[in-house]
Short mmCIF file of C-alpha atoms in Angstrom, two decimals:
data_model
loop_
_atom_site.label_atom_id
_atom_site.label_comp_id
_atom_site.label_asym_id
_atom_site.label_seq_id
_atom_site.Cartn_x
_atom_site.Cartn_y
_atom_site.Cartn_z
CA MET T 484 -6.28 7.68 -10.25
CA MET T 485 -4.57 10.39 -8.63
CA ALA T 486 -4.43 11.98 -11.95
CA LEU T 487 -7.85 11.91 -12.71
CA GLU T 488 -8.29 14.47 -9.49
CA ALA T 489 -5.69 16.05 -10.85
CA LEU T 490 -6.24 17.25 -13.30
CA PRO T 491 -9.74 18.58 -13.41
CA LEU T 492 -8.36 21.74 -11.24
CA GLY T 493 -6.10 22.94 -13.15
CA PHE T 494 -2.54 21.21 -12.16
CA ASP T 495 0.12 20.02 -14.69
CA PHE T 496 0.35 16.41 -14.05
CA TYR T 497 3.53 13.81 -15.17
CA CYS T 498 4.38 10.63 -14.85
CA TYR T 499 7.48 9.17 -15.12
CA SER T 500 7.14 5.11 -15.26
CA PRO T 501 9.45 2.22 -17.24
CA ASP T 502 5.73 1.27 -18.15
CA PRO T 503 5.88 2.25 -22.38
CA VAL T 504 1.84 1.88 -21.75
CA SER T 505 1.65 3.05 -18.23
CA PRO T 506 -2.50 3.81 -17.46
CA ALA T 507 -1.94 7.70 -16.99
CA LYS T 508 -0.83 8.01 -20.72
CA LYS T 509 -4.20 6.47 -21.55
CA ALA T 510 -6.22 9.38 -18.35
CA GLY T 511 -4.43 11.81 -20.06
CA VAL T 512 -0.90 12.37 -18.12
CA THR T 513 2.50 13.39 -19.98
CA ASP T 514 4.28 10.32 -19.84
CA PHE T 515 8.14 10.02 -19.20
CA VAL T 516 8.67 6.16 -20.35
CA GLY T 517 12.15 5.16 -18.49
CA GLU T 518 14.07 3.12 -15.89
CA TYR T 519 14.80 4.80 -12.97
CA THR T 520 18.15 4.17 -12.75
CA ASP T 521 18.70 6.80 -16.26
CA TYR T 522 19.38 9.11 -14.97
CA ASP T 523 20.02 12.08 -17.55
CA SER T 524 15.78 10.92 -18.77
CA LEU T 525 14.74 11.19 -15.47
CA GLY T 526 16.62 14.94 -14.63
CA LYS T 527 14.34 15.38 -18.51
CA PHE T 528 10.86 14.67 -15.56
CA LEU T 529 12.14 16.75 -13.01
CA GLU T 530 12.78 19.44 -14.99
CA LYS T 531 8.89 20.17 -16.00
CA ILE T 532 7.60 19.62 -12.24
CA ASP T 533 8.04 21.92 -8.96
CA ILE T 534 6.45 18.46 -6.94
CA LEU T 535 7.07 15.23 -6.83
CA SER T 536 5.32 12.75 -5.85
CA PHE T 537 5.09 8.28 -5.55
CA GLU T 538 2.14 5.90 -6.17
CA PHE T 539 5.12 3.44 -6.21
CA GLU T 540 7.27 2.61 -2.92
CA ASN T 541 10.41 0.52 -4.95
CA ILE T 542 12.01 3.47 -6.13
CA PRO T 543 15.75 1.79 -6.28
CA GLY T 544 17.99 3.43 -3.42
CA ASP T 545 20.24 4.98 -5.51
CA THR T 546 17.28 7.14 -7.01
CA LEU T 547 16.27 7.94 -4.34
CA LEU T 548 20.22 9.48 -2.97
CA PHE T 549 19.60 11.08 -6.36
CA LEU T 550 16.16 12.59 -6.26
CA GLU T 551 17.17 14.16 -1.79
CA ASP T 552 20.65 15.37 -4.07
CA TYR T 553 18.74 16.74 -7.20
CA SER T 554 15.36 18.92 -4.29
CA GLN T 555 18.29 20.72 -2.59
CA LYS T 556 20.01 21.43 -5.62
CA LYS T 557 16.93 22.91 -7.48
CA GLY T 558 14.33 23.10 -5.09
CA LEU T 559 12.35 20.64 -5.66
CA GLU T 560 10.05 19.26 -2.98
CA ILE T 561 9.29 15.39 -2.72
CA PHE T 562 6.62 14.35 -0.96
CA PRO T 563 6.46 12.11 1.04
CA ASN T 564 10.10 12.10 2.20
CA PRO T 565 12.58 9.47 0.65
CA ASN T 566 13.91 8.15 3.63
CA SER T 567 9.77 7.29 3.89
CA LEU T 568 9.99 5.18 0.98
CA ARG T 569 13.35 3.39 2.37
CA ILE T 570 11.80 2.66 5.65
CA ALA T 571 8.17 0.92 4.20
CA GLN T 572 10.42 -0.82 0.86
CA ASP T 573 12.61 -2.73 3.44
CA ARG T 574 11.38 -5.16 6.13
CA PHE T 575 13.59 -4.59 8.38
CA LEU T 576 14.25 -1.60 8.20
CA GLU T 577 10.48 -1.34 8.66
CA LYS T 578 10.36 -3.18 11.86
CA SER T 579 13.22 -1.99 13.47
CA HIS T 580 11.62 1.59 12.66
CA PHE T 581 8.53 0.36 14.15
CA SER T 582 10.14 -1.08 17.75
CA LYS T 583 12.09 2.41 18.07
CA LEU T 584 9.04 3.42 18.84
CA GLY T 585 8.18 1.06 20.53
CA LEU T 586 4.87 0.33 18.66
CA ASN T 587 3.63 -3.77 18.88
CA THR T 588 4.91 -5.27 16.22
CA PRO T 589 5.63 -9.42 15.35
CA LYS T 590 8.51 -10.72 16.66
CA ASN T 591 11.01 -10.51 13.51
CA HIS T 592 14.68 -11.85 13.59
CA HIS T 593 17.31 -10.21 10.56
CA LEU T 594 18.31 -13.36 8.08
CA THR T 595 21.27 -13.81 6.24
CA LYS T 596 23.73 -15.93 5.52
CA ASP T 597 26.14 -14.73 7.93
CA ASN T 598 23.71 -16.16 10.54
CA ALA T 599 21.98 -18.89 9.42
CA ASN T 600 22.96 -21.12 12.57
CA ASP T 601 23.16 -18.77 14.80
CA LYS T 602 19.24 -19.76 16.60
CA VAL T 603 16.08 -17.66 16.52
CA SER T 604 13.94 -17.37 19.25
CA ILE T 605 10.85 -17.12 17.79
CA PRO T 606 8.75 -20.17 17.88
CA PHE T 607 7.54 -21.87 14.66
CA PRO T 608 5.53 -21.17 12.58
CA TRP T 609 6.98 -18.39 11.17
CA ILE T 610 6.99 -16.56 7.93
CA VAL T 611 9.95 -15.93 6.32
CA LYS T 612 9.71 -12.51 3.96
CA THR T 613 12.16 -11.58 1.58
CA LEU T 614 12.60 -7.81 2.80
CA ARG T 615 12.60 -5.70 -0.28
CA PHE T 616 9.41 -6.51 -3.52
CA GLY T 617 7.21 -8.42 -2.37
CA TYR T 618 3.55 -7.90 -2.31
CA ASP T 619 0.26 -9.70 -1.98
CA GLY T 620 1.80 -12.80 -0.81
CA LYS T 621 4.94 -12.67 -2.97
CA GLY T 622 8.82 -13.99 -1.51
CA GLN T 623 7.35 -15.26 1.14
CA THR T 624 7.56 -18.51 2.35
CA LYS T 625 6.07 -20.79 5.48
CA VAL T 626 8.13 -22.25 8.43
CA THR T 627 6.98 -24.60 10.61
CA ASN T 628 9.61 -26.47 12.21
CA GLU T 629 13.09 -26.97 11.73
CA SER T 630 13.46 -29.52 8.80
CA ASP T 631 11.56 -27.26 7.21
CA TYR T 632 13.68 -24.34 8.31
CA GLN T 633 16.66 -26.15 7.39
CA ALA T 634 15.29 -27.12 4.04
CA PHE T 635 14.78 -22.93 3.27
CA LEU T 636 18.41 -21.88 3.92
CA SER T 637 20.06 -24.55 2.19
CA GLN T 638 18.40 -22.95 -1.16
CA SER T 639 18.14 -19.43 -0.14
CA PHE T 640 21.99 -17.36 0.18
CA PRO T 641 22.35 -18.61 -3.68
CA THR T 642 24.98 -15.42 -3.69
CA GLY T 643 25.55 -15.34 -0.31
CA LYS T 644 24.30 -11.58 -0.12
CA GLU T 645 20.31 -12.21 0.25
CA GLU T 646 18.47 -11.11 3.74
CA TYR T 647 15.48 -12.11 4.90
CA LEU T 648 13.10 -11.05 7.92
CA ILE T 649 12.12 -14.08 10.04
CA GLU T 650 9.03 -13.60 11.57
CA GLU T 651 5.67 -15.21 13.80
CA VAL T 652 2.80 -15.90 12.53
CA ILE T 653 0.11 -14.12 14.09
CA SER T 654 -3.00 -15.93 14.64
CA PHE T 655 -5.50 -12.48 14.31
CA ASP T 656 -8.64 -12.71 14.05
CA LEU T 657 -9.17 -9.78 11.57
CA GLU T 658 -7.33 -7.36 9.25
CA VAL T 659 -7.29 -4.11 9.29
CA SER T 660 -5.71 -1.48 7.54
CA VAL T 661 -6.03 2.99 8.64
CA ILE T 662 -5.76 5.86 5.88
CA LEU T 663 -4.64 8.09 6.67
CA CYS T 664 -3.21 12.14 5.34
CA ARG T 665 -0.61 14.18 6.92
CA PHE T 666 -0.34 17.62 6.21
CA GLN T 667 2.13 20.49 5.75
CA ASP T 668 1.75 21.93 8.66
CA GLY T 669 1.66 18.22 10.93
CA ASN T 670 -2.16 18.09 11.05
CA ILE T 671 -3.31 14.79 10.30
CA LEU T 672 -6.52 13.33 8.93
CA SER T 673 -7.58 9.45 8.96
CA TYR T 674 -10.46 8.12 7.35
CA GLY T 675 -10.53 5.65 10.73
CA THR T 676 -10.38 2.28 10.41
CA ILE T 677 -10.71 -0.64 7.03
CA GLU T 678 -11.47 -3.92 7.79
CA ASN T 679 -9.48 -6.59 5.05
CA ILE T 680 -10.30 -9.53 4.45
CA HIS T 681 -7.66 -11.20 1.86
CA LYS T 682 -8.29 -13.99 -0.40
CA ASN T 683 -4.89 -16.45 -1.45
CA HIS T 684 -2.24 -12.98 -0.40
CA ILE T 685 -4.60 -11.36 -2.47
CA LEU T 686 -7.45 -7.75 -0.96
CA ASP T 687 -10.50 -9.52 -1.53
CA VAL T 688 -12.87 -6.57 -0.12
CA SER T 689 -12.60 -4.11 2.12
CA ILE T 690 -14.87 -2.90 4.30
CA PHE T 691 -15.59 0.78 6.16
CA PRO T 692 -15.84 1.28 8.63
CA ALA T 693 -14.10 -1.84 10.43
CA ARG T 694 -16.75 -3.81 12.34
CA ILE T 695 -14.55 -3.54 15.35
CA GLU T 696 -14.90 -1.47 19.11
CA PRO T 697 -14.64 2.20 18.82
CA THR T 698 -11.66 2.41 20.88
CA LEU T 699 -9.32 -0.46 18.87
CA SER T 700 -9.80 2.10 16.80
CA GLU T 701 -9.38 4.75 17.50
CA LYS T 702 -6.10 3.19 19.08
CA ALA T 703 -4.94 2.15 15.71
CA VAL T 704 -5.54 5.66 14.16
CA GLN T 705 -3.09 6.75 16.91
CA ILE T 706 -0.89 4.61 16.84
CA ALA T 707 -0.66 5.18 12.92
CA SER T 708 -0.13 8.83 13.18
CA SER T 709 2.59 8.49 15.38
CA LEU T 710 4.35 6.89 12.82
CA ALA T 711 3.44 9.49 10.45
CA ASP T 712 4.59 11.96 13.09
CA SER T 713 8.34 9.86 13.51
CA LEU T 714 8.61 10.26 10.01
CA ASN T 715 7.81 13.95 8.48
CA TYR T 716 5.33 12.25 6.77
CA VAL T 717 3.40 14.75 4.09
CA GLY T 718 0.75 12.83 2.17
CA ILE T 719 -1.58 9.69 1.97
CA MET T 720 -0.51 6.35 3.72
CA GLY T 721 -2.02 3.30 3.88
CA VAL T 722 -0.99 1.54 7.98
CA GLU T 723 -2.21 -2.82 8.23
CA PHE T 724 -3.00 -3.92 11.26
CA PHE T 725 -3.66 -7.37 12.87
CA ILE T 726 -5.55 -7.79 15.65
CA ARG T 727 -6.35 -10.62 17.76
CA GLU T 728 -7.28 -10.86 21.43
CA ASN T 729 -8.09 -6.68 21.54
CA GLN T 730 -4.56 -6.56 21.08
CA ILE T 731 -3.18 -4.25 18.03
CA TYR T 732 -0.60 -5.70 15.80
CA LEU T 733 1.02 -3.47 13.45
CA ASN T 734 2.27 -5.49 10.65
CA GLU T 735 3.25 -2.83 7.18
CA PHE T 736 2.58 0.74 6.09
CA ALA T 737 2.68 1.53 1.88
CA PRO T 738 4.12 6.00 1.21
CA ARG T 739 1.55 6.17 -0.91
CA PRO T 740 -1.71 5.43 -1.77
CA HIS T 741 -3.17 2.41 -0.33
CA ASN T 742 -5.71 -0.25 -2.28
CA SER T 743 -8.08 -0.83 0.69
CA GLY T 744 -8.46 3.30 0.03
CA HIS T 745 -9.40 2.72 -2.17
CA PHE T 746 -13.68 2.79 -1.08
CA SER T 747 -12.84 6.55 -0.67
CA GLN T 748 -13.79 7.48 -4.17
CA ASN T 749 -17.22 7.04 -3.21
CA ALA T 750 -17.80 7.01 0.26
CA GLU T 751 -19.30 10.57 -0.08
CA SER T 752 -16.11 12.91 0.89
CA CYS T 753 -13.17 13.58 0.05
CA SER T 754 -11.23 10.94 -1.87
CA GLN T 755 -7.83 9.54 -1.13
CA PHE T 756 -6.49 10.37 -4.04
CA LEU T 757 -7.36 13.74 -3.19
CA LEU T 758 -6.60 14.43 -0.26
CA HIS T 759 -2.71 13.72 -1.22
CA LEU T 760 -3.42 16.45 -3.44
CA TYR T 761 -4.26 18.92 -1.09
CA ALA T 762 -0.98 17.75 0.78
CA VAL T 763 1.66 18.09 -1.39
CA SER T 764 0.79 20.78 -3.38
CA GLY T 765 -0.06 22.85 0.30
CA LEU T 766 -3.74 23.15 0.23
CA GLY T 767 -3.99 22.12 3.53
CA LYS T 768 -6.64 20.05 4.77
CA PRO T 769 -10.67 20.68 3.51
CA ASN T 770 -12.80 22.01 5.51
CA SER T 771 -15.39 19.12 5.66
CA PHE T 772 -14.92 15.43 6.31
CA SER T 773 -17.17 13.45 6.22
CA PRO T 774 -16.97 10.04 4.34
CA LYS T 775 -20.15 7.42 4.85
CA PRO T 776 -20.20 3.43 4.89
CA ALA T 777 -18.66 2.37 1.72
CA VAL T 778 -17.72 -1.24 0.39
CA MET T 779 -14.61 -1.63 -2.00
CA LYS T 780 -14.72 -5.13 -3.96
CA ASN T 781 -11.36 -5.76 -6.17
CA ILE T 782 -11.43 -6.94 -9.56
CA LEU T 783 -8.68 -9.41 -10.59
CA GLY T 784 -7.45 -10.96 -14.11
CA ASN T 785 -8.11 -13.83 -13.31
CA ASP T 786 -12.32 -15.02 -15.63
CA TYR T 787 -11.67 -11.44 -15.85
CA ARG T 788 -14.43 -11.39 -18.89
CA HIS T 789 -17.36 -12.81 -16.02
CA SER T 790 -16.24 -10.31 -13.18
CA LEU T 791 -16.41 -7.30 -15.64
CA ASP T 792 -20.36 -8.85 -16.87
CA LEU T 793 -21.51 -8.62 -13.11
CA CYS T 794 -19.79 -5.22 -12.72
CA TYR T 795 -21.70 -3.61 -15.54
CA GLN T 796 -24.88 -5.34 -14.17
CA LEU T 797 -24.39 -4.71 -10.47
CA ILE T 798 -23.78 -0.59 -11.54
CA LYS T 799 -27.60 -0.18 -12.82
CA ASP T 800 -27.66 0.25 -9.06
CA ASP T 801 -26.18 3.00 -8.67
CA ARG T 802 -25.27 2.41 -5.43
CA TYR T 803 -22.66 0.62 -7.92
CA SER T 804 -19.12 2.30 -9.52
CA LEU T 805 -16.59 -0.23 -11.00
CA HIS T 806 -13.59 1.72 -11.98
CA LEU T 807 -10.92 0.07 -14.14
CA TYR T 808 -6.98 0.66 -13.77
CA GLY T 809 -6.68 0.60 -18.30
CA LYS T 810 -3.95 -2.45 -17.17
CA GLU T 811 -3.12 -4.11 -21.20
CA GLU T 812 -3.37 -7.51 -20.56
CA PRO T 813 -5.64 -9.42 -17.87
CA ARG T 814 -3.60 -12.68 -16.14
CA ALA T 815 -4.05 -14.18 -12.59
CA GLY T 816 -3.91 -12.42 -9.79
CA ARG T 817 -3.65 -8.96 -11.56
CA LYS T 818 -5.70 -6.61 -10.63
CA MET T 819 -7.60 -4.71 -13.37
CA GLY T 820 -10.32 -2.66 -11.00
CA HIS T 821 -12.51 -2.35 -8.18
CA LEU T 822 -16.39 -2.24 -7.44
CA ASN T 823 -17.61 0.02 -5.08
CA PHE T 824 -20.89 0.51 -3.14
CA LYS T 825 -21.79 2.68 -1.51
CA GLY T 826 -23.63 1.74 1.93
CA GLU T 827 -23.90 -0.96 4.71
CA PHE T 828 -21.87 -3.94 4.16
CA LYS T 829 -25.30 -6.04 5.38
CA ASP T 830 -26.74 -4.31 1.87
CA LEU T 831 -24.63 -5.59 -0.33
CA ASP T 832 -26.27 -7.77 -3.92
CA PRO T 833 -24.70 -11.89 -2.80
CA ARG T 834 -23.67 -10.88 -6.71
CA PHE T 835 -20.46 -9.48 -5.53
CA PHE T 836 -19.01 -11.28 -4.42
CA GLN T 837 -18.83 -13.43 -6.97
CA ILE T 838 -16.31 -10.45 -8.70
#
């Protein structure tokens, strides 16, 4: 989706991915296929580009070191900086960074085999998460009592090197996100807050703007902006929050365009992908930025043909826009695309929720 914004602007756009059938290639991008740890292939890719950015944060740590070294030697610009990825991809580093900034986040405890017998001073229930590679509910276990915890411990350290983060469960009223773009001069543009509804731990619907008090929205944007500043971040960032009784809890951030920002493609202003390109290329802030209300619905691989049939019915109304990702195989829980609606949540066709 970034490529679809970049190519009409005349950018030469390249993609490096281990996927031999990358959707980016189908969009007309010159793609390089290789593992993230194949430094010969990666080096040939880097020789072609002036600016490197990311749409996936779980890049191996050694690869990030390789990229930083290459950048210093060859002058390659990297946005956002690799340290932002290091923090985002490790839940303990992420929560520790939030705490250093004095930001309100769920209580948490770093769990290793060495401290597995220590008392955890967080009341049950907990969510125990792997430190890395968890998304859409993967790598998470709910622990409601001591018996559950002992059962978890009995099978969770097969090598002894595993690490986890224990978090208190926040009984939240609402989940929201902030999509912001920080430019090279430190200026920030934000879409404000987006209200997010999940189903089976996967984002289902995003509503822009979020249906919350303006003061809460402003506070969330302020927190997200301070986080971006602390990382000297450049580009689009997605920041997720829980809201409970007018209290805001910072959950996590994504150093890339974020699923909850896909509404922006049809919000009658710059999309998050175009803003990201403006930021990393040095073009700077657009002269005008006034996104209008929009709603996004994720399309999963579950009953994919039925979902597409509904989408094709709805897009006969020009307020609806379909965005498919060109993925080869629809699978249950796999995000295959999304449907955007230009307008207010109250005006949605009921079929929108059946997709």
